[in-house]
Coordinates of N, CA, C and O and ligand atoms in Angstrom, one line a residue:
M15 N 0.4 -1.4 0.0 CA 0.0 0.0 0.0 C 1.0 1.4 -0.1 O 2.0 1.3 0.8
K16 N 0.7 2.2 -1.1 CA 1.1 3.3 -1.2 C 0.7 4.3 -0.6 O -0.5 5.5 -0.7
P17 N 1.3 5.1 0.8 CA 0.3 6.4 1.5 C 0.2 7.6 0.2 O 1.4 7.2 -0.4
Q18 N -0.4 7.7 -0.5 CA -0.5 9.5 -1.1 C -1.4 10.4 -0.8 O -1.5 10.4 0.9
K19 N -1.4 11.6 -1.3 CA -2.2 12.8 -0.9 C -4.0 12.0 -0.1 O -4.3 11.5 -0.5
G20 N -3.9 12.8 0.9 CA -4.9 12.4 1.4 C -4.8 11.9 2.9 O -5.8 11.5 4.0
D21 N -3.5 11.1 2.9 CA -3.2 10.6 4.2 C -2.3 11.2 5.2 O -1.6 12.0 4.8
A22 N -2.1 10.5 6.3 CA -1.7 10.9 7.8 C -1.0 10.2 8.1 O -1.4 9.0 8.5
L23 N 0.3 9.9 8.7 CA 0.8 9.1 9.6 C 0.3 9.6 11.3 O 0.6 11.0 11.2
L24 N 0.0 9.2 12.1 CA -0.4 9.2 13.4 C 0.2 8.3 14.1 O 0.3 7.1 14.2
I25 N 1.0 9.2 15.3 CA 2.3 8.5 16.1 C 1.6 8.7 17.6 O 1.5 9.8 17.7
V26 N 1.5 7.5 17.9 CA 0.1 7.5 19.3 C 1.7 7.6 20.7 O 1.7 6.7 20.9
D27 N 1.3 8.7 21.0 CA 1.7 8.5 22.4 C 3.4 7.6 22.9 O 3.2 6.6 23.4
V28 N 4.4 8.2 22.2 CA 5.4 7.2 22.3 C 6.1 8.2 23.1 O 7.1 9.1 22.3
Q29 N 6.4 8.3 24.1 CA 6.6 8.7 25.3 C 7.2 8.3 26.5 O 7.0 6.8 26.7
R30 N 8.4 8.4 26.9 CA 9.1 8.1 27.8 C 8.6 7.1 28.9 O 8.8 5.8 29.4
D31 N 7.5 7.5 29.9 CA 6.9 6.7 30.7 C 6.4 5.6 30.2 O 6.0 4.9 31.0
F32 N 6.3 5.8 29.1 CA 5.3 4.4 28.1 C 6.4 3.2 27.8 O 6.0 2.4 27.1
L33 N 7.4 3.4 27.8 CA 8.6 2.4 27.3 C 9.2 1.9 28.4 O 9.5 2.4 29.7
P34 N 10.0 0.8 28.1 CA 10.1 0.3 29.3 C 11.4 1.4 30.4 O 12.1 1.8 29.6
G35 N 10.8 1.0 31.5 CA 12.4 2.2 32.8 C 11.0 3.0 32.8 O 11.5 4.1 33.7
G36 N 10.0 3.3 32.2 CA 8.9 4.7 32.4 C 7.5 4.4 33.4 O 8.2 2.6 34.3
A37 N 7.0 5.3 33.6 CA 6.7 5.2 35.4 C 5.3 3.9 34.9 O 4.4 3.6 35.6
L38 N 4.9 4.2 33.3 CA 3.6 2.8 32.9 C 3.7 2.7 32.1 O 3.7 2.8 30.6
S39 N 4.9 1.8 32.0 CA 5.6 1.2 30.8 C 5.3 -0.4 30.5 O 4.8 -0.9 30.7
V40 N 4.7 0.1 28.9 CA 4.5 -1.1 28.2 C 5.6 -1.9 28.0 O 6.4 -1.4 27.4
K41 N 5.5 -3.4 28.4 CA 5.8 -4.2 28.0 C 7.0 -4.5 26.3 O 5.8 -4.6 25.5
E42 N 8.6 -4.1 25.6 CA 8.4 -4.4 24.9 C 8.0 -3.1 24.3 O 7.8 -3.0 22.9
G43 N 7.6 -1.8 24.3 CA 7.1 -0.7 23.8 C 8.3 -0.2 23.2 O 7.7 0.3 22.1
D44 N 9.5 -0.4 23.1 CA 10.2 -0.1 22.5 C 10.4 -0.2 21.1 O 10.9 0.4 20.0
K45 N 10.0 -1.5 20.7 CA 9.6 -2.5 19.6 C 9.2 -1.9 18.4 O 9.4 -1.7 17.3
V46 N 8.0 -1.0 18.6 CA 7.5 0.1 18.0 C 8.3 1.2 17.1 O 8.2 1.8 16.3
I47 N 9.0 1.3 17.7 CA 10.0 3.1 17.2 C 11.0 2.7 15.6 O 10.5 3.3 15.2
G48 N 11.1 1.2 15.8 CA 12.0 1.2 14.4 C 11.1 1.4 13.6 O 11.3 2.2 12.4
P49 N 10.0 0.5 13.2 CA 9.2 0.0 12.5 C 7.8 2.2 12.5 O 8.0 2.4 11.0
I50 N 8.2 2.9 13.1 CA 7.7 4.4 13.3 C 8.2 5.2 12.4 O 8.3 5.9 11.6
N51 N 10.0 5.1 12.7 CA 11.0 5.8 12.3 C 10.9 5.1 10.6 O 11.1 6.8 9.9
R52 N 10.5 4.4 10.3 CA 11.2 4.3 8.8 C 9.9 4.9 8.3 O 9.9 5.1 6.9
L53 N 8.2 4.4 9.0 CA 7.0 5.5 8.8 C 7.2 6.6 8.1 O 6.7 7.3 7.3
I54 N 8.4 7.0 9.3 CA 8.5 9.1 9.3 C 9.3 9.3 8.0 O 9.1 9.8 7.4
S55 N 10.1 8.7 7.8 CA 10.8 8.8 6.7 C 9.9 8.7 5.1 O 9.8 9.3 4.4
L56 N 8.9 7.6 5.4 CA 8.4 7.7 4.3 C 7.6 8.7 3.5 O 7.5 9.4 2.4
F57 N 6.4 9.4 4.8 CA 5.8 10.4 5.0 C 6.2 11.5 4.5 O 6.1 12.8 3.8
L58 N 7.7 11.8 5.3 CA 8.4 13.2 5.1 C 8.9 13.2 3.2 O 8.5 14.2 2.6
K59 N 9.1 12.0 2.9 CA 9.8 11.8 1.6 C 8.8 11.5 0.4 O 8.9 12.9 -0.7
R60 N 7.0 11.9 1.3 CA 6.1 12.0 0.6 C 5.4 13.6 0.3 O 4.5 13.8 0.1
S61 N 6.1 14.3 1.0 CA 5.7 15.3 1.9 C 4.0 15.5 2.2 O 3.1 16.3 2.2
L62 N 4.2 14.2 3.1 CA 2.5 14.1 3.9 C 2.4 14.3 5.2 O 3.6 14.2 6.2
P63 N 1.9 14.6 5.3 CA 1.5 15.1 7.0 C 1.7 13.9 8.3 O 1.2 12.7 8.0
I64 N 2.2 14.6 9.4 CA 2.8 13.2 10.6 C 2.2 14.1 11.5 O 2.4 15.6 11.7
F65 N 1.3 13.2 12.8 CA 0.8 13.6 13.5 C 1.5 12.6 14.8 O 2.0 11.8 14.6
A66 N 1.7 13.3 16.1 CA 2.2 12.9 17.2 C 1.7 13.5 18.7 O 0.9 14.6 18.7
T67 N 0.3 12.1 19.2 CA 0.1 12.8 20.0 C 1.1 12.3 21.3 O 1.4 11.4 21.2
R68 N 0.4 13.3 22.6 CA 0.9 13.2 23.4 C 0.3 13.5 25.0 O -0.6 13.7 24.6
D69 N 0.5 12.4 25.8 CA -0.2 12.3 27.3 C 0.2 13.2 28.1 O 1.6 13.2 27.6
W70 N -0.8 14.3 28.3 CA 0.0 15.5 29.1 C -0.5 15.9 30.2 O -1.8 17.1 29.8
H71 N -0.7 15.5 30.8 CA -1.5 15.4 32.1 C -1.1 16.5 33.7 O -0.1 16.7 33.8
P72 N -1.9 17.1 34.0 CA -1.3 17.7 35.4 C -1.5 16.6 36.5 O -1.5 16.1 36.5
K73 N -0.5 17.5 37.0 CA 0.2 16.4 38.4 C -0.8 16.2 39.4 O -0.2 14.3 40.1
D74 N -1.8 16.8 39.5 CA -2.7 15.6 40.4 C -4.1 15.4 39.2 O -4.9 15.5 39.3
H75 N -3.7 14.5 38.1 CA -4.3 14.1 37.3 C -5.5 12.7 38.0 O -4.9 13.0 38.7
T76 N -7.1 12.8 37.4 CA -7.9 12.1 38.2 C -7.4 10.1 37.7 O -8.0 9.7 38.2
S77 N -7.2 10.2 36.6 CA -6.1 9.2 36.3 C -5.2 8.3 36.8 O -4.7 6.9 37.0
F78 N -4.4 9.0 37.9 CA -3.6 9.1 39.1 C -3.9 7.6 40.4 O -4.8 8.9 40.5
M79 N -3.6 6.8 40.8 CA -4.1 6.2 41.7 C -4.1 7.1 43.0 O -5.2 7.3 43.7
E80 N -3.5 7.9 43.5 CA -3.5 8.9 44.1 C -4.9 9.9 44.5 O -5.0 10.3 45.6
F81 N -5.5 9.9 43.4 CA -6.3 10.8 43.0 C -7.7 10.0 42.3 O -8.9 10.2 41.8
G82 N -8.0 8.5 42.7 CA -8.3 7.5 42.3 C -8.7 6.8 40.9 O -9.6 5.9 41.3
G83 N -8.0 7.1 40.8 CA -7.8 6.7 39.2 C -7.2 5.4 39.2 O -6.5 4.6 40.5
I84 N -6.7 4.8 38.1 CA -6.3 3.5 38.3 C -4.9 3.3 38.0 O -4.2 1.9 37.5
W85 N -4.2 4.6 37.1 CA -2.9 4.3 36.6 C -1.9 5.0 38.1 O -2.0 6.0 38.5
P86 N -0.8 4.6 37.8 CA 0.4 5.1 38.4 C 1.0 6.7 37.8 O 0.2 6.9 36.7
S87 N 1.0 7.5 38.2 CA 1.2 9.1 37.9 C 1.6 8.6 36.7 O 3.5 8.1 36.7
H88 N 1.9 9.4 36.0 CA 2.4 9.3 34.4 C 2.2 10.7 33.6 O 1.4 11.2 33.2
C89 N 3.5 10.9 32.7 CA 3.3 11.7 31.5 C 3.1 13.1 32.3 O 1.9 14.0 32.0
V90 N 3.3 13.6 33.0 CA 2.5 15.3 34.0 C 3.7 15.8 33.1 O 4.9 16.0 32.7
A91 N 2.9 17.0 32.1 CA 3.2 18.0 31.5 C 4.5 18.7 31.9 O 5.0 18.7 33.0
E92 N 5.4 18.5 30.8 CA 6.9 19.1 31.0 C 7.8 17.8 31.5 O 9.1 18.6 32.1
S93 N 7.1 17.0 32.0 CA 7.9 16.1 32.9 C 9.1 15.3 31.8 O 8.7 15.4 30.9
K94 N 10.1 14.6 32.8 CA 11.1 14.1 31.6 C 10.4 13.0 31.1 O 10.3 12.7 29.9
G95 N 9.4 12.3 31.8 CA 8.8 11.1 31.5 C 6.7 11.5 30.1 O 7.5 10.5 29.1
A96 N 6.8 12.5 30.2 CA 6.5 12.7 28.8 C 6.9 13.8 28.0 O 5.6 13.2 27.3
A97 N 8.5 13.2 28.0 CA 9.1 13.9 26.7 C 9.0 12.4 25.6 O 8.6 11.6 26.5
F98 N 8.3 12.4 24.3 CA 8.7 11.9 23.9 C 10.1 10.8 23.6 O 11.3 11.9 23.9
S99 N 10.1 9.7 22.6 CA 11.4 9.4 23.1 C 12.7 9.3 22.7 O 11.9 10.1 20.9
E100 N 13.9 9.4 22.9 CA 14.5 10.0 22.1 C 15.0 9.2 21.5 O 16.0 9.9 20.1
D101 N 14.2 8.7 20.8 CA 15.2 7.5 19.3 C 14.4 7.6 18.5 O 13.8 7.2 17.3
L102 N 12.6 8.2 18.6 CA 12.0 8.8 17.7 C 12.7 10.2 16.6 O 13.0 10.7 17.6
R103 N 12.5 9.4 15.8 CA 13.1 10.7 14.5 C 11.9 11.7 14.1 O 11.5 11.8 13.3
L104 N 11.1 12.4 15.2 CA 9.9 13.2 14.9 C 10.9 14.2 14.3 O 11.3 14.9 15.0
P105 N 10.1 14.5 13.3 CA 11.0 15.7 12.1 C 10.1 17.3 12.7 O 9.2 17.1 13.4
K106 N 10.4 18.2 12.7 CA 10.0 19.2 12.7 C 8.8 20.3 12.1 O 7.8 20.5 13.1
E107 N 8.6 19.3 11.2 CA 7.2 19.4 10.5 C 6.1 18.1 11.0 O 4.7 18.9 11.3
A108 N 6.5 17.7 11.8 CA 5.1 17.5 12.8 C 4.6 18.2 13.5 O 4.7 19.1 14.5
I109 N 3.0 17.5 13.6 CA 1.8 18.0 14.1 C 1.9 17.7 15.7 O 1.6 16.7 15.7
I110 N 2.0 18.2 16.8 CA 1.7 17.8 18.3 C 0.5 18.1 18.6 O 0.6 19.1 18.8
I111 N -0.2 17.3 19.5 CA -1.6 17.3 20.1 C -1.1 16.9 21.2 O -1.5 15.8 21.7
S112 N -1.6 17.5 21.9 CA -1.6 17.3 23.6 C -2.7 17.3 24.0 O -3.8 17.8 24.1
K113 N -3.1 15.7 24.8 CA -4.6 15.3 25.2 C -4.1 14.8 26.7 O -3.3 14.8 27.4
G114 N -5.4 14.9 27.4 CA -5.6 14.5 28.7 C -5.1 15.6 29.7 O -4.3 15.4 30.8
T115 N -5.7 17.0 29.5 CA -4.9 18.3 29.9 C -5.8 18.8 31.4 O -5.7 19.4 31.8
K116 N -6.4 18.2 30.9 CA -7.6 18.7 32.0 C -7.4 17.8 33.2 O -7.8 16.4 33.3
R117 N -7.6 18.6 34.4 CA -6.8 17.5 36.0 C -8.5 16.4 35.8 O -8.6 15.2 36.2
E118 N -9.9 16.5 35.6 CA -10.7 15.6 36.3 C -11.0 15.0 34.9 O -12.3 14.2 35.1
K119 N -10.4 15.0 33.6 CA -11.1 14.4 32.7 C -10.3 13.3 32.2 O -8.8 14.2 32.0
D120 N -10.2 12.6 31.8 CA -8.8 11.0 31.0 C -9.4 11.1 30.0 O -10.6 11.3 29.6
A121 N -8.2 11.7 28.7 CA -8.3 11.2 27.0 C -7.7 10.7 27.0 O -6.7 10.3 26.6
Y122 N -8.5 9.1 26.7 CA -7.7 8.2 25.6 C -7.6 8.8 24.2 O -6.3 8.6 23.6
S123 N -8.2 8.8 23.4 CA -8.6 9.4 22.7 C -7.9 10.3 22.0 O -8.3 11.9 22.5
G124 N -7.0 10.4 21.1 CA -6.4 11.9 20.7 C -7.3 12.8 20.0 O -7.3 14.4 19.6
F125 N -8.5 12.7 19.7 CA -9.3 13.7 19.3 C -11.0 14.1 20.5 O -11.1 15.5 20.1
E126 N -10.4 13.6 21.4 CA -11.0 13.9 23.1 C -10.3 15.4 23.5 O -9.1 15.3 24.1
G127 N -10.8 16.5 23.4 CA -10.7 17.9 23.9 C -9.6 18.5 22.9 O -8.9 19.2 23.9
T128 N -9.6 18.3 21.9 CA -8.5 18.7 21.5 C -8.8 18.9 19.5 O -9.5 18.4 19.8
N129 N -7.9 19.5 18.9 CA -8.9 20.0 17.3 C -8.2 19.5 16.7 O -7.9 19.7 15.1
L130 N -7.8 18.0 16.8 CA -7.7 16.8 16.1 C -8.1 17.1 14.4 O -7.6 17.2 13.4
Y131 N -9.4 17.1 14.7 CA -10.5 17.0 13.9 C -10.1 17.7 13.2 O -10.5 17.2 11.3
E132 N -10.5 19.3 13.7 CA -10.4 20.1 12.5 C -9.5 20.3 11.6 O -9.3 21.1 10.2
I133 N -7.5 20.3 12.6 CA -6.6 20.2 11.7 C -6.6 19.0 10.8 O -6.4 18.9 9.6
F134 N -7.0 17.8 10.9 CA -7.5 17.2 9.4 C -8.1 17.1 8.5 O -8.3 17.6 7.3
K135 N -9.7 18.2 8.5 CA -10.7 18.4 7.8 C -9.6 19.5 7.1 O -9.8 19.4 5.5
D136 N -8.9 20.5 7.6 CA -8.0 21.7 7.5 C -7.2 21.1 6.2 O -7.0 21.8 5.3
L137 N -6.7 20.1 6.5 CA -5.7 19.6 5.5 C -5.7 18.7 4.6 O -5.3 18.1 3.7
G138 N -7.0 18.2 4.7 CA -7.8 17.4 3.4 C -7.5 15.9 3.7 O -7.6 15.1 3.2
V139 N -7.7 15.6 4.8 CA -6.5 14.1 5.4 C -8.1 13.5 5.3 O -9.2 13.7 6.1
R140 N -8.0 12.2 4.8 CA -9.4 11.5 4.8 C -8.8 9.9 5.2 O -9.6 8.6 5.6
R141 N -7.4 9.9 5.6 CA -7.0 8.4 6.2 C -5.9 8.5 6.5 O -5.2 8.8 6.5
L142 N -5.9 7.9 8.0 CA -4.8 7.5 8.6 C -4.1 5.8 8.7 O -4.1 5.3 9.2
F143 N -2.9 6.1 8.9 CA -1.9 5.4 9.1 C -1.6 5.7 10.8 O -0.5 7.0 11.1
V144 N -1.8 4.7 11.3 CA -2.3 4.4 12.9 C -0.3 3.3 13.2 O -0.5 2.7 13.1
T145 N 0.1 4.4 14.1 CA 0.7 3.6 15.1 C 1.2 4.6 16.4 O 0.9 4.9 17.1
G146 N 1.8 3.5 17.5 CA 2.5 4.0 19.0 C 1.5 3.2 20.3 O 1.6 1.7 19.7
L147 N 1.3 4.3 21.3 CA 1.1 3.0 21.8 C -0.5 3.8 22.9 O -0.1 4.9 22.5
A148 N -0.5 3.3 23.4 CA -0.8 1.6 23.6 C -1.9 1.2 23.5 O -3.3 1.5 23.3
T149 N -2.0 0.1 22.6 CA -3.1 -0.8 21.4 C -4.1 -0.6 22.4 O -5.9 -0.1 21.7
D150 N -4.2 -1.2 23.6 CA -6.0 -1.4 24.3 C -6.3 -0.2 24.5 O -7.4 0.0 25.6
Y151 N -5.5 1.0 24.7 CA -6.0 2.2 25.6 C -6.4 3.4 24.2 O -7.0 3.5 24.0
C152 N -5.1 3.9 24.0 CA -5.1 5.2 23.4 C -5.3 4.8 21.6 O -5.5 5.7 21.6
V153 N -4.6 4.0 21.3 CA -4.8 3.5 19.8 C -5.5 3.0 20.0 O -6.9 3.2 18.7
L154 N -6.7 1.8 20.3 CA -7.6 1.7 20.1 C -9.0 2.6 20.1 O -9.7 3.6 19.7
N155 N -8.9 3.9 20.9 CA -9.9 5.1 21.7 C -9.8 6.0 20.6 O -10.8 6.4 19.9
T156 N -8.6 6.4 20.0 CA -8.6 6.8 19.0 C -8.8 6.1 17.5 O -9.4 7.3 16.5
V157 N -8.4 5.0 17.2 CA -9.0 4.6 16.0 C -10.4 4.0 16.1 O -11.4 4.9 15.0
L158 N -11.1 4.4 17.3 CA -12.6 4.2 17.1 C -13.2 5.3 16.6 O -14.0 5.3 16.3
D159 N -12.5 6.6 17.3 CA -13.5 7.5 17.5 C -12.7 8.3 15.7 O -13.7 8.7 14.9
A160 N -11.9 7.9 15.3 CA -11.7 8.2 14.1 C -12.7 7.4 12.8 O -13.1 8.1 11.8
L161 N -12.8 5.7 13.5 CA -13.8 5.5 12.2 C -15.6 6.1 12.3 O -15.9 6.6 11.2
R162 N -15.2 6.5 13.2 CA -16.5 6.9 13.9 C -17.0 8.0 13.2 O -18.1 8.7 12.4
L163 N -15.6 9.2 12.9 CA -15.6 10.5 12.6 C -15.6 10.8 11.1 O -15.3 11.6 10.1
G164 N -15.6 9.3 10.2 CA -15.3 9.1 9.0 C -14.0 8.7 8.2 O -14.1 8.9 6.8
F165 N -12.9 8.8 8.8 CA -11.8 8.5 8.6 C -11.3 7.3 8.0 O -11.9 6.3 9.0
E166 N -10.6 6.7 7.1 CA -9.8 4.9 7.2 C -9.1 5.2 7.8 O -8.2 6.3 8.3
C167 N -9.1 3.8 8.4 CA -8.1 3.7 9.4 C -6.4 2.8 9.1 O -7.5 1.5 8.8
V168 N -6.1 2.6 8.5 CA -4.8 1.4 8.5 C -3.6 1.7 9.8 O -3.6 2.2 10.4
V169 N -4.3 0.4 10.2 CA -3.2 0.2 11.8 C -1.7 -0.8 10.9 O -2.0 -1.7 10.6
I170 N -0.6 -0.3 11.8 CA 0.1 -1.1 11.8 C 0.9 -1.5 12.8 O 1.2 -1.3 13.7
E171 N 0.0 -3.1 12.1 CA 0.4 -4.3 13.6 C 1.6 -4.7 14.2 O 1.4 -4.3 15.5
D172 N 2.8 -4.2 13.7 CA 4.3 -4.3 14.0 C 5.2 -2.8 14.8 O 5.9 -2.8 15.5
A173 N 3.4 -2.1 14.7 CA 4.1 -0.6 15.4 C 3.2 0.3 16.4 O 3.0 1.5 16.8
I174 N 2.0 -1.2 17.4 CA 1.7 -0.6 17.9 C 2.2 -1.8 19.1 O 2.6 -2.8 19.2
M175 N 1.5 -1.3 20.6 CA 2.1 -2.4 21.5 C 0.7 -2.4 22.5 O 0.9 -0.8 23.1
A176 N 0.2 -3.6 23.5 CA -0.8 -3.5 24.6 C 0.1 -3.4 25.7 O 0.5 -4.6 26.1
V177 N -1.1 -2.8 26.7 CA -0.4 -2.8 28.4 C -0.6 -4.7 28.4 O -0.1 -4.4 29.7
D178 N -1.9 -4.5 28.2 CA -2.7 -5.9 28.8 C -2.5 -6.2 30.0 O -1.9 -7.2 30.8
L179 N -3.4 -4.8 31.0 CA -3.4 -5.1 32.3 C -3.7 -6.6 32.9 O -3.6 -7.5 33.0
K180 N -5.0 -6.9 31.6 CA -5.6 -8.4 31.8 C -5.0 -8.6 30.2 O -5.1 -8.7 29.8
D181 N -4.5 -10.3 30.7 CA -4.5 -11.5 29.2 C -5.3 -11.0 28.4 O -6.6 -11.0 28.8
G182 N -4.8 -10.7 27.3 CA -5.9 -10.9 26.0 C -6.4 -9.5 25.7 O -6.9 -9.0 24.7
D183 N -6.1 -8.4 26.0 CA -6.9 -6.8 25.8 C -5.9 -7.1 24.6 O -6.9 -5.3 24.3
G184 N -5.2 -7.1 24.9 CA -4.9 -6.1 23.4 C -5.1 -7.0 21.7 O -5.7 -6.5 21.2
Q185 N -5.5 -8.4 22.2 CA -6.4 -8.8 21.2 C -7.6 -8.5 20.4 O -7.6 -8.5 19.7
R186 N -7.9 -8.3 22.1 CA -10.0 -7.3 22.3 C -9.5 -6.6 21.2 O -10.6 -6.4 20.9
A187 N -8.7 -5.8 22.1 CA -8.8 -4.3 21.5 C -8.7 -4.2 19.8 O -9.0 -3.6 19.1
I188 N -7.7 -4.9 18.9 CA -7.8 -5.3 17.7 C -9.0 -5.7 17.3 O -9.1 -5.6 16.2
K189 N -9.1 -7.0 17.7 CA -10.7 -7.3 17.6 C -11.7 -6.3 17.2 O -12.2 -6.2 15.9
R190 N -11.9 -5.5 18.1 CA -12.6 -4.1 18.2 C -12.5 -3.4 17.1 O -13.7 -2.7 16.3
M191 N -11.2 -2.9 16.7 CA -11.2 -2.0 15.9 C -11.3 -2.5 14.7 O -11.8 -2.0 13.5
K192 N -10.9 -4.0 14.3 CA -11.0 -4.5 13.2 C -12.6 -5.0 12.3 O -13.5 -4.0 11.8
D193 N -12.9 -5.2 13.1 CA -15.2 -4.9 14.0 C -15.7 -3.8 13.1 O -16.4 -3.6 12.4
K194 N -15.2 -2.7 13.5 CA -15.6 -1.3 13.1 C -14.9 -0.8 11.6 O -15.3 0.3 12.0
G195 N -13.8 -1.5 10.8 CA -13.3 -1.5 9.3 C -12.5 -0.9 9.5 O -12.0 -1.0 8.0
A196 N -11.2 -1.5 10.5 CA -9.6 -1.0 10.8 C -9.1 -1.8 10.1 O -9.3 -3.0 9.9
I197 N -8.2 -1.2 9.1 CA -7.4 -2.4 8.2 C -6.1 -2.3 9.2 O -5.4 -1.4 9.7
F198 N -5.2 -3.9 9.0 CA -4.2 -3.9 9.8 C -3.5 -4.5 8.4 O -3.9 -5.1 7.9
L199 N -2.1 -3.8 8.8 CA -1.2 -3.8 7.7 C 0.5 -3.8 8.6 O 0.2 -3.4 9.9
K200 N 1.2 -4.8 8.2 CA 2.5 -4.6 8.8 C 3.5 -3.2 8.0 O 2.9 -3.3 6.6
Q201 N 4.9 -3.2 8.6 CA 4.8 -1.7 8.3 C 6.0 -1.8 6.9 O 5.5 -1.1 6.0
G202 N 6.1 -2.9 6.6 CA 6.7 -3.6 5.8 C 6.4 -3.4 4.8 O 6.4 -3.5 3.1
E203 N 4.9 -3.2 4.9 CA 4.0 -3.6 3.7 C 3.5 -2.2 3.1 O 2.8 -1.7 2.1
I204 N 4.0 -1.3 3.5 CA 3.7 0.2 3.3 C 5.3 0.9 2.4 O 5.8 0.6 3.0
E205 N 4.6 1.2 1.1 CA 6.0 1.4 0.5 C 5.5 2.5 -0.1 O 4.8 3.2 -0.1
Ligands
LIG312 C1 -2.8 5.7 27.9 C2 -3.0 4.6 30.0 C3 -3.4 5.9 30.5 C4 -2.3 5.6 26.4 C5 -2.7 6.6 28.5 O1 -1.5 6.9 25.8 O2 -2.0 4.2 25.6 N1 -2.6 4.1 28.7 N2 -3.4 6.8 30.1
LIG313 ZN1 -2.6 8.6 30.7

C-alpha cells in the first residue's frame, strides 16, 4: 500500500513513561520505534503530514491512583517522562497534539478535547496510518473515534503494543478495531 495525498501518519503517545523503564511502561513498547521511524521517513519523502499525540497530564490528574484513578502517575506535562522517546525521529514538521490536559477528565482518544479533527479537515486528511502506544487504550480509542468520524484507518500491527493489564486486552482491542472497519498491515507492506 502506498501512502498518497489525503493520508496522514498518526503516532500515538510514544513517550518515555510508556517505554521500558518508564512510570507506566508497556512491555516491549520500544519495539514500535523502528517501524515508526521508517514510516516517518516515507511520509516525509512524500510530503505527507505527520501527527504525534502525547499524554500531557496535570500532576494531580484524576487517572492517577493517588487521585482515585487506575494508573500510576505518568506523563505529567513538561516532565521528563512526558517527553517523546529520544529514539523517535520526529521531524520539525510534525504536528503535536496534547491530550488529557484537564485534571478532572481522562482522554484516551487523540480527538478528545483537542482540535485534531479540525486540523485533519483543514489539511484534507481522509485516511490515517496509526502507530504507537498503547494498543488497548489510546490507540484503540483514537481509532474507534476516527472511524466514527469517517476517517479510514490503517493500523500498523508491528508499530503498536498493548499494556495488557488483563491478558488478551491487546488482542481484544485489535478485534474491536477490525470489527469497526480498521485495516491491519505490517510496516513492510507500506511503501
Ligand atoms: C495511555 C494509559 C493511561 C495510553 C494513557 O497512551 O495508551 N494509557 N494513559
Ligand atoms: Zn494517561
